[in-house]
mmCIF file of C-alpha atoms in Angstrom:
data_model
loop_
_atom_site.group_PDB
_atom_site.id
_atom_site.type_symbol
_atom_site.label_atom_id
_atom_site.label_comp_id
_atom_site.label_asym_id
_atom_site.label_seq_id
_atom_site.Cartn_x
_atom_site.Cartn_y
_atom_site.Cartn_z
ATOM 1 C CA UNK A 1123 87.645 80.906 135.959
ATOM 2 C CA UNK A 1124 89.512 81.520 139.174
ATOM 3 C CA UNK A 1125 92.966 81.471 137.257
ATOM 4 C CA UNK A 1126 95.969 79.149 138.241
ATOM 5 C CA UNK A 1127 95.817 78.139 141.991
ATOM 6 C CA UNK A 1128 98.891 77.566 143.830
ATOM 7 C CA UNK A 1129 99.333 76.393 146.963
ATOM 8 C CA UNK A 1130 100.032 76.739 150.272
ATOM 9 C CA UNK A 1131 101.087 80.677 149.352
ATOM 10 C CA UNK A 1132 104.023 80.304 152.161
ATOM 11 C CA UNK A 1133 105.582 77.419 153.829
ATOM 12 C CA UNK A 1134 108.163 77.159 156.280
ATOM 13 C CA UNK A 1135 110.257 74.167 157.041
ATOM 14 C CA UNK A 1136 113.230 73.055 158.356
ATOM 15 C CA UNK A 1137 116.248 72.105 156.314
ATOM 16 C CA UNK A 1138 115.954 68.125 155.249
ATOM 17 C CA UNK A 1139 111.895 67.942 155.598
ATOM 18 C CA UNK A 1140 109.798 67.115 152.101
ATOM 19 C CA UNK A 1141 108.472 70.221 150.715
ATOM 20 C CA UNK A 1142 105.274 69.727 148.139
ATOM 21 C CA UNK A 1143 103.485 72.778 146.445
ATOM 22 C CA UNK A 1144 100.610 72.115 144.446
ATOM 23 C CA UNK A 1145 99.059 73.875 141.207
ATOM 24 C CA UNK A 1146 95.848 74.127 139.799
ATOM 25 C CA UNK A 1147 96.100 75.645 136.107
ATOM 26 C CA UNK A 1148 93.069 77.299 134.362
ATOM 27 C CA UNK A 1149 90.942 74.572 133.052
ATOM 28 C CA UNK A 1150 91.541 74.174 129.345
ATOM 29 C CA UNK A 1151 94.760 75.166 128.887
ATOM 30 C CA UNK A 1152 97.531 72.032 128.159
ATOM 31 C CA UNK A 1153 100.637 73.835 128.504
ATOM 32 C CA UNK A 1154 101.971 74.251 132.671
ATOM 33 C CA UNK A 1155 105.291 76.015 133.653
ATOM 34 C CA UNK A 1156 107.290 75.442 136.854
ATOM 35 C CA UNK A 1157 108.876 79.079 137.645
ATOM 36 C CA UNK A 1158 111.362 80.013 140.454
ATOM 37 C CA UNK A 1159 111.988 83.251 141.391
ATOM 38 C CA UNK A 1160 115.068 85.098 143.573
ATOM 39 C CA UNK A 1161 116.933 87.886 144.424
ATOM 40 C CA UNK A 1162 120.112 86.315 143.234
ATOM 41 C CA UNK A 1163 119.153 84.627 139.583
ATOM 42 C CA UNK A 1164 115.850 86.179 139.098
ATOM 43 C CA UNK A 1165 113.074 84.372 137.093
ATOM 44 C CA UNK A 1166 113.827 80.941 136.332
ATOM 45 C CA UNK A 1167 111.975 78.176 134.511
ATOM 46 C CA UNK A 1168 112.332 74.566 136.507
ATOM 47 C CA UNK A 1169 110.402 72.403 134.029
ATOM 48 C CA UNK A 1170 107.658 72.649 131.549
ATOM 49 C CA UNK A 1171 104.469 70.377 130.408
ATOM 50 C CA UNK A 1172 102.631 70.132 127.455
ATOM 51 C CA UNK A 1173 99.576 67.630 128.149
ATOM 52 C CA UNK A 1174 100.690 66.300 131.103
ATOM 53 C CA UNK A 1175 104.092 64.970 129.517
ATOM 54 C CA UNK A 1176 107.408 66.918 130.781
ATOM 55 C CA UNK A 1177 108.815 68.399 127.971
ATOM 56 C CA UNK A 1178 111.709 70.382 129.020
ATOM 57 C CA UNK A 1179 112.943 69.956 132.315
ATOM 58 C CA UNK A 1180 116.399 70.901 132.258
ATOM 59 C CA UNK A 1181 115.767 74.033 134.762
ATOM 60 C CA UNK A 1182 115.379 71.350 137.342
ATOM 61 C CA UNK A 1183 118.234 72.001 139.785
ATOM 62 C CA UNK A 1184 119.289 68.958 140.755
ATOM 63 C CA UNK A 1185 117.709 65.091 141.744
ATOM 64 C CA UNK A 1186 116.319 66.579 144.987
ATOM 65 C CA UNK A 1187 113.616 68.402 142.938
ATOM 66 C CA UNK A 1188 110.764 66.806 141.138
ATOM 67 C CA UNK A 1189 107.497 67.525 139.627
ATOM 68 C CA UNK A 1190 104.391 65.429 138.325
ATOM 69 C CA UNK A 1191 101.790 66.342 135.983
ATOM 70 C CA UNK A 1192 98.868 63.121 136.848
ATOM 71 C CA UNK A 1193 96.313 65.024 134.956
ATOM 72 C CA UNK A 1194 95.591 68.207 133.387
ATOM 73 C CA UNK A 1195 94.327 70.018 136.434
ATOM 74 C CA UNK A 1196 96.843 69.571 139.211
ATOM 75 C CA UNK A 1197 100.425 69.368 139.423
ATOM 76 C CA UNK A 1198 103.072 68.721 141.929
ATOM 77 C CA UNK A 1199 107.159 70.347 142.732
ATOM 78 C CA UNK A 1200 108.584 68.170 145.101
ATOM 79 C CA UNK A 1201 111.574 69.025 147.084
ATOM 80 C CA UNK A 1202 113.271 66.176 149.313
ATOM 81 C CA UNK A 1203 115.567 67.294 151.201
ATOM 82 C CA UNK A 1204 114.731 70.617 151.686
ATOM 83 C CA UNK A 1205 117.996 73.067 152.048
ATOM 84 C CA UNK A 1206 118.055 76.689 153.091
ATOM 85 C CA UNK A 1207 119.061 77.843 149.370
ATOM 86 C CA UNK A 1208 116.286 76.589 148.045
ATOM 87 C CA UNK A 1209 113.986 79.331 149.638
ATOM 88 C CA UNK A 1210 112.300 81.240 146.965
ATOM 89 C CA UNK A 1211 108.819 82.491 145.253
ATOM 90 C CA UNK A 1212 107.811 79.280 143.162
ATOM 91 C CA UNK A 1213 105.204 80.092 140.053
ATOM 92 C CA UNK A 1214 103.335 78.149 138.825
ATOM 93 C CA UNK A 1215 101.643 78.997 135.065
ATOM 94 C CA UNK A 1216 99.827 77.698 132.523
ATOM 95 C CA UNK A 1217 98.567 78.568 128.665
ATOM 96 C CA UNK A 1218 96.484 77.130 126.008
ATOM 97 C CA UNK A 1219 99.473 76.372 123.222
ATOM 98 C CA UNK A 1220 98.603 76.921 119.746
ATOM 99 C CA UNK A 1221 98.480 80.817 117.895
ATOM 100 C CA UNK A 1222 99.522 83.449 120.607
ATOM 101 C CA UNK A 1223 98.511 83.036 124.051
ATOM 102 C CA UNK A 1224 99.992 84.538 126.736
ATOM 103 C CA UNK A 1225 100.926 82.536 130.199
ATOM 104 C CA UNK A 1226 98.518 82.812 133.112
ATOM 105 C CA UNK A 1227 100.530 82.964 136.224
ATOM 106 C CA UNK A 1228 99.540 81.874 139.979
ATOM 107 C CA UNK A 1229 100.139 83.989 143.166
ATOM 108 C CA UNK A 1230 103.451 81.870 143.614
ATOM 109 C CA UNK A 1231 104.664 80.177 146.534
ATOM 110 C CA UNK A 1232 107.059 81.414 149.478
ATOM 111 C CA UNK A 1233 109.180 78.467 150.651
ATOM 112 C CA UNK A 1234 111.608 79.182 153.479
ATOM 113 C CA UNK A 1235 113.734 77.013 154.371
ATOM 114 C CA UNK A 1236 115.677 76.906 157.836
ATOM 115 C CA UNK Y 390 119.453 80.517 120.313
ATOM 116 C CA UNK Y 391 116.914 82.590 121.175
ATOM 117 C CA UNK Y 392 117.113 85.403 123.954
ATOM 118 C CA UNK Y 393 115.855 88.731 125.489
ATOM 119 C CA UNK Y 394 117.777 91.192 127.146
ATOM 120 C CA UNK Y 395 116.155 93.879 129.300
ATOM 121 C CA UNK Y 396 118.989 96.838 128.945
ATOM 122 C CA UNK Y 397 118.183 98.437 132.212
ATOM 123 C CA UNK Y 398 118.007 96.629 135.621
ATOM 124 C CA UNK Y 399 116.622 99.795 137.327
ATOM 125 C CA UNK Y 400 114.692 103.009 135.955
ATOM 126 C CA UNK Y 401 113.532 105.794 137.916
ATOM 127 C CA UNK Y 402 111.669 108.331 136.493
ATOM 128 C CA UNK Y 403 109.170 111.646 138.197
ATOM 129 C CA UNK Y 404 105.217 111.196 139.125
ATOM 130 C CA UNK Y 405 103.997 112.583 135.172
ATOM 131 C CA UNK Y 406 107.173 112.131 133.164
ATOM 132 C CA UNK Y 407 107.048 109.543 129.963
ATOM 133 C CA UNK Y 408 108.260 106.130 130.892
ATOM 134 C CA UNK Y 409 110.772 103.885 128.526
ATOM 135 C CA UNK Y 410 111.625 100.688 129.227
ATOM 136 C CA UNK Y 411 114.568 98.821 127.044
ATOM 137 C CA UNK Y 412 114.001 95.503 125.746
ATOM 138 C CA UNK Y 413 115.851 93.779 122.411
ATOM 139 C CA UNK Y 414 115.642 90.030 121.938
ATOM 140 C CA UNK Y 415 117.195 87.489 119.274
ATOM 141 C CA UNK Y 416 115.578 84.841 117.654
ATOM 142 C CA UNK Y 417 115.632 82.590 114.825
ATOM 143 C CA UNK Y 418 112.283 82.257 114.466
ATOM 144 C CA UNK Y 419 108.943 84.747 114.225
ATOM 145 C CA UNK Y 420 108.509 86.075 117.944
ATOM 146 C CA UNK Y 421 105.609 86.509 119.563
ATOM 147 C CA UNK Y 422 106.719 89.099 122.500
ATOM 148 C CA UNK Y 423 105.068 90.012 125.439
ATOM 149 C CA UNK Y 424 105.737 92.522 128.351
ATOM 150 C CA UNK Y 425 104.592 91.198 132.016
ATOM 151 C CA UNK Y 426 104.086 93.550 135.777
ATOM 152 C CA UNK Y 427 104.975 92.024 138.733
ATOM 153 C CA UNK Y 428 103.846 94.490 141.633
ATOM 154 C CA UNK Y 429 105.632 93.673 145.162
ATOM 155 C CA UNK Y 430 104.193 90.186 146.594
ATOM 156 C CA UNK Y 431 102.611 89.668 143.680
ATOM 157 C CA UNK Y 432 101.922 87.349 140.850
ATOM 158 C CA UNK Y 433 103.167 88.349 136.970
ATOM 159 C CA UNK Y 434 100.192 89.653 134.971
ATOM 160 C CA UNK Y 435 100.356 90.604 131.243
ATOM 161 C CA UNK Y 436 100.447 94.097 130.236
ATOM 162 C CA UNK Y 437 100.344 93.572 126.510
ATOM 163 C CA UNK Y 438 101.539 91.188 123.415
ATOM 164 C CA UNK Y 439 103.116 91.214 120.000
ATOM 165 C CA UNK Y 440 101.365 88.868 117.870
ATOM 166 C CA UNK Y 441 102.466 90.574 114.541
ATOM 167 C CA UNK Y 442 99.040 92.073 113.414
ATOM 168 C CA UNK Y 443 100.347 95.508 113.914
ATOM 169 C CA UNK Y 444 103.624 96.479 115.275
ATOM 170 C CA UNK Y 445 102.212 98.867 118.215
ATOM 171 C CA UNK Y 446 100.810 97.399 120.691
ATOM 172 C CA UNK Y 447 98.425 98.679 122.914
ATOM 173 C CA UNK Y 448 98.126 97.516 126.411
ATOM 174 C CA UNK Y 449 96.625 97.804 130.315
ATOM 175 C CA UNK Y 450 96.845 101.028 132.270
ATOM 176 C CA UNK Y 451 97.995 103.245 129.133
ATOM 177 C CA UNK Y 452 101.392 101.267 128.418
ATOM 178 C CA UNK Y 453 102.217 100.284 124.620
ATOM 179 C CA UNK Y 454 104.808 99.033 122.819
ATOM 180 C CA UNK Y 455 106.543 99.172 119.721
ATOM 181 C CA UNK Y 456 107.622 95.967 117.644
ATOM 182 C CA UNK Y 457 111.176 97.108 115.428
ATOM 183 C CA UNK Y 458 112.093 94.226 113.623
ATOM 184 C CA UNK Y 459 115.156 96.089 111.845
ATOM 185 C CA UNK Y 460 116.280 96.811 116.350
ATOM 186 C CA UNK Y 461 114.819 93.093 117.124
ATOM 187 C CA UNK Y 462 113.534 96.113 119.822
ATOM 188 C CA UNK Y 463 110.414 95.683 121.762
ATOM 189 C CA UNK Y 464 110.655 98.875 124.079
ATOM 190 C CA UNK Y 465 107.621 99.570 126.715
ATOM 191 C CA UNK Y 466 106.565 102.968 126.814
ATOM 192 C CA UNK Y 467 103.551 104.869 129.162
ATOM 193 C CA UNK Y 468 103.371 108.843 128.475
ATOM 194 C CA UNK Y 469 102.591 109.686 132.186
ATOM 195 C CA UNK Y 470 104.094 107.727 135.011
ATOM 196 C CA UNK Y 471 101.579 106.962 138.323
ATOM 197 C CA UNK Y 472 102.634 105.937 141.343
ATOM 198 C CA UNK Y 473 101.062 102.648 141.136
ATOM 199 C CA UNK Y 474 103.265 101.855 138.232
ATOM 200 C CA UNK Y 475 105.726 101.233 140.196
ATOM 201 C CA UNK Y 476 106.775 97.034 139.764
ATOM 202 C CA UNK Y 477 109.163 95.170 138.298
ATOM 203 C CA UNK Y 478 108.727 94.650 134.326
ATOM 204 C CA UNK Y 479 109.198 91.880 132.372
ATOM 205 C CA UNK Y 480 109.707 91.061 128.313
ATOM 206 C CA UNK Y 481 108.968 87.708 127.379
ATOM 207 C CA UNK Y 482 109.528 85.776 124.114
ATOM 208 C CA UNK Y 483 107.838 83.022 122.841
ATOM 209 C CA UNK Y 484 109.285 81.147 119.607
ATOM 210 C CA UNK Y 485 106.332 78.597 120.053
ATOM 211 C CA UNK Y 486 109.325 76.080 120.294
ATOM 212 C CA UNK Y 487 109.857 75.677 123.862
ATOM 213 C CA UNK Y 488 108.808 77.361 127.111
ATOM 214 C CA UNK Y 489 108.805 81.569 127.413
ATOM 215 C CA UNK Y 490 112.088 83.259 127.980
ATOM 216 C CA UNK Y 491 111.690 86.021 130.184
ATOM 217 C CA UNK Y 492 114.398 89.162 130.324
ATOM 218 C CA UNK Y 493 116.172 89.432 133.430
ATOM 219 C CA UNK Y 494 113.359 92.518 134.956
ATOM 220 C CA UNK Y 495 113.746 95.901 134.819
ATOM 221 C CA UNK Y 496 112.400 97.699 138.142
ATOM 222 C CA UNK Y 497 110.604 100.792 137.910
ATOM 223 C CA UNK Y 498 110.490 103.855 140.919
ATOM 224 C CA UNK Y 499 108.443 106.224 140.539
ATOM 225 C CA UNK Y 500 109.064 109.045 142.437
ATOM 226 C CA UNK Y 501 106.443 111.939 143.444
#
């Protein structure tokens, strides 16, 4: 397997534009994390899936930010508007749940925002 | 509640010196812990796991760690520090009830 596929693995855009970053998680596993990641507040989980249904999503910042899970391989973060202070490294991972599995984790994505 | 706190934000320790890295968590239920490396630019990849077959835990690129219920401790240890061992370090705790909650990081220099 090639492991979770995110991407693009940097974007730049300009404050206000749509942002959309895209994950692939390892085929067979049901569970898929939204992480971000930054100086400031460090490593912190935006929402979580457990076949395809959003189970936690209380990390989710704020309206502007929203995520889909259509089917078990792919997965959307949305951002509309864009603002500079959401520029960060954006994980996405994903497990098979049941017994002790560890989390598989992408390459992330860079999103700058100006 | 469950939690994990990483003690140290920043360790620095000599090229062939032991490394120990702090990590204590609370949790209501049976953890299952696990300690993550994130090198520069990079991705988080799993050094090793607690899954309470045996309390020392063997992992990647001579790391272990040691599971002290009595502490609620899971400190990461490597004898001999390398270079390349320099990352940021992560402990992770998974109650099976919700999605992993990671420490805060503890960054590692390794000087020559």
């Amino acid at each position: 397997d090639a492991g979770v596929i995110q991407s693009p693995r940097h974007e730049v855009t300009e404050m206000g534009q749509e942002v959309t970053l895209r994950c692939k998680p390892i085929s067979g596993h049901n569970s898929l994390f939204w992480y971000r990641q930054t100086m400031m507040r460090g490593l912190e989980l935006l929402i979580y899936f457990n076949n395809n249904v959003p189970i936690d999503d209380s990390g989710m910042p704020e309206d502007r930010f929203s995520a889909k899970m259509p089917n078990a391989s792919f997965s959307t973060l949305k951002i509309q508007p864009s603002e500079p202070r959401d520029s960060a490294v954006y994980f996405c991972a994903s497990r098979q749940t049941g017994g002790v599995t560890e989390a598989f984790f992408g390459q992330g994505t860079r999103l700058t925002v100006v | 509640a469950q939690s994990v706190t990483q003690l140290d934000s920043h360790v620095s320790v000599s090229e062939g010196t032991p490394v120990l890295l702090r990590c204590n968590y609370s949790s209501s239920y049976s953890p299952s812990l696990f300690w993550y490396v994130q090198h520069p630019n990079k991705g988080l990849q799993l050094l090793l796991k607690y899954t309470s077959a045996a309390t020392l835990v063997k992992g990647i690129n001579g790391f272990e760690a040691e599971f002290k219920k009595s502490e609620t401790s899971f400190h990461l240890t490597k004898p001999s520090a390398h270079m390349s061992d320099a990352a940021e370090y992560f402990c992770v705790l998974d109650t099976g009830r919700r999605a992993l909650t990671f420490g805060s990081g503890t960054r590692l220099q390794v000087q020559p």
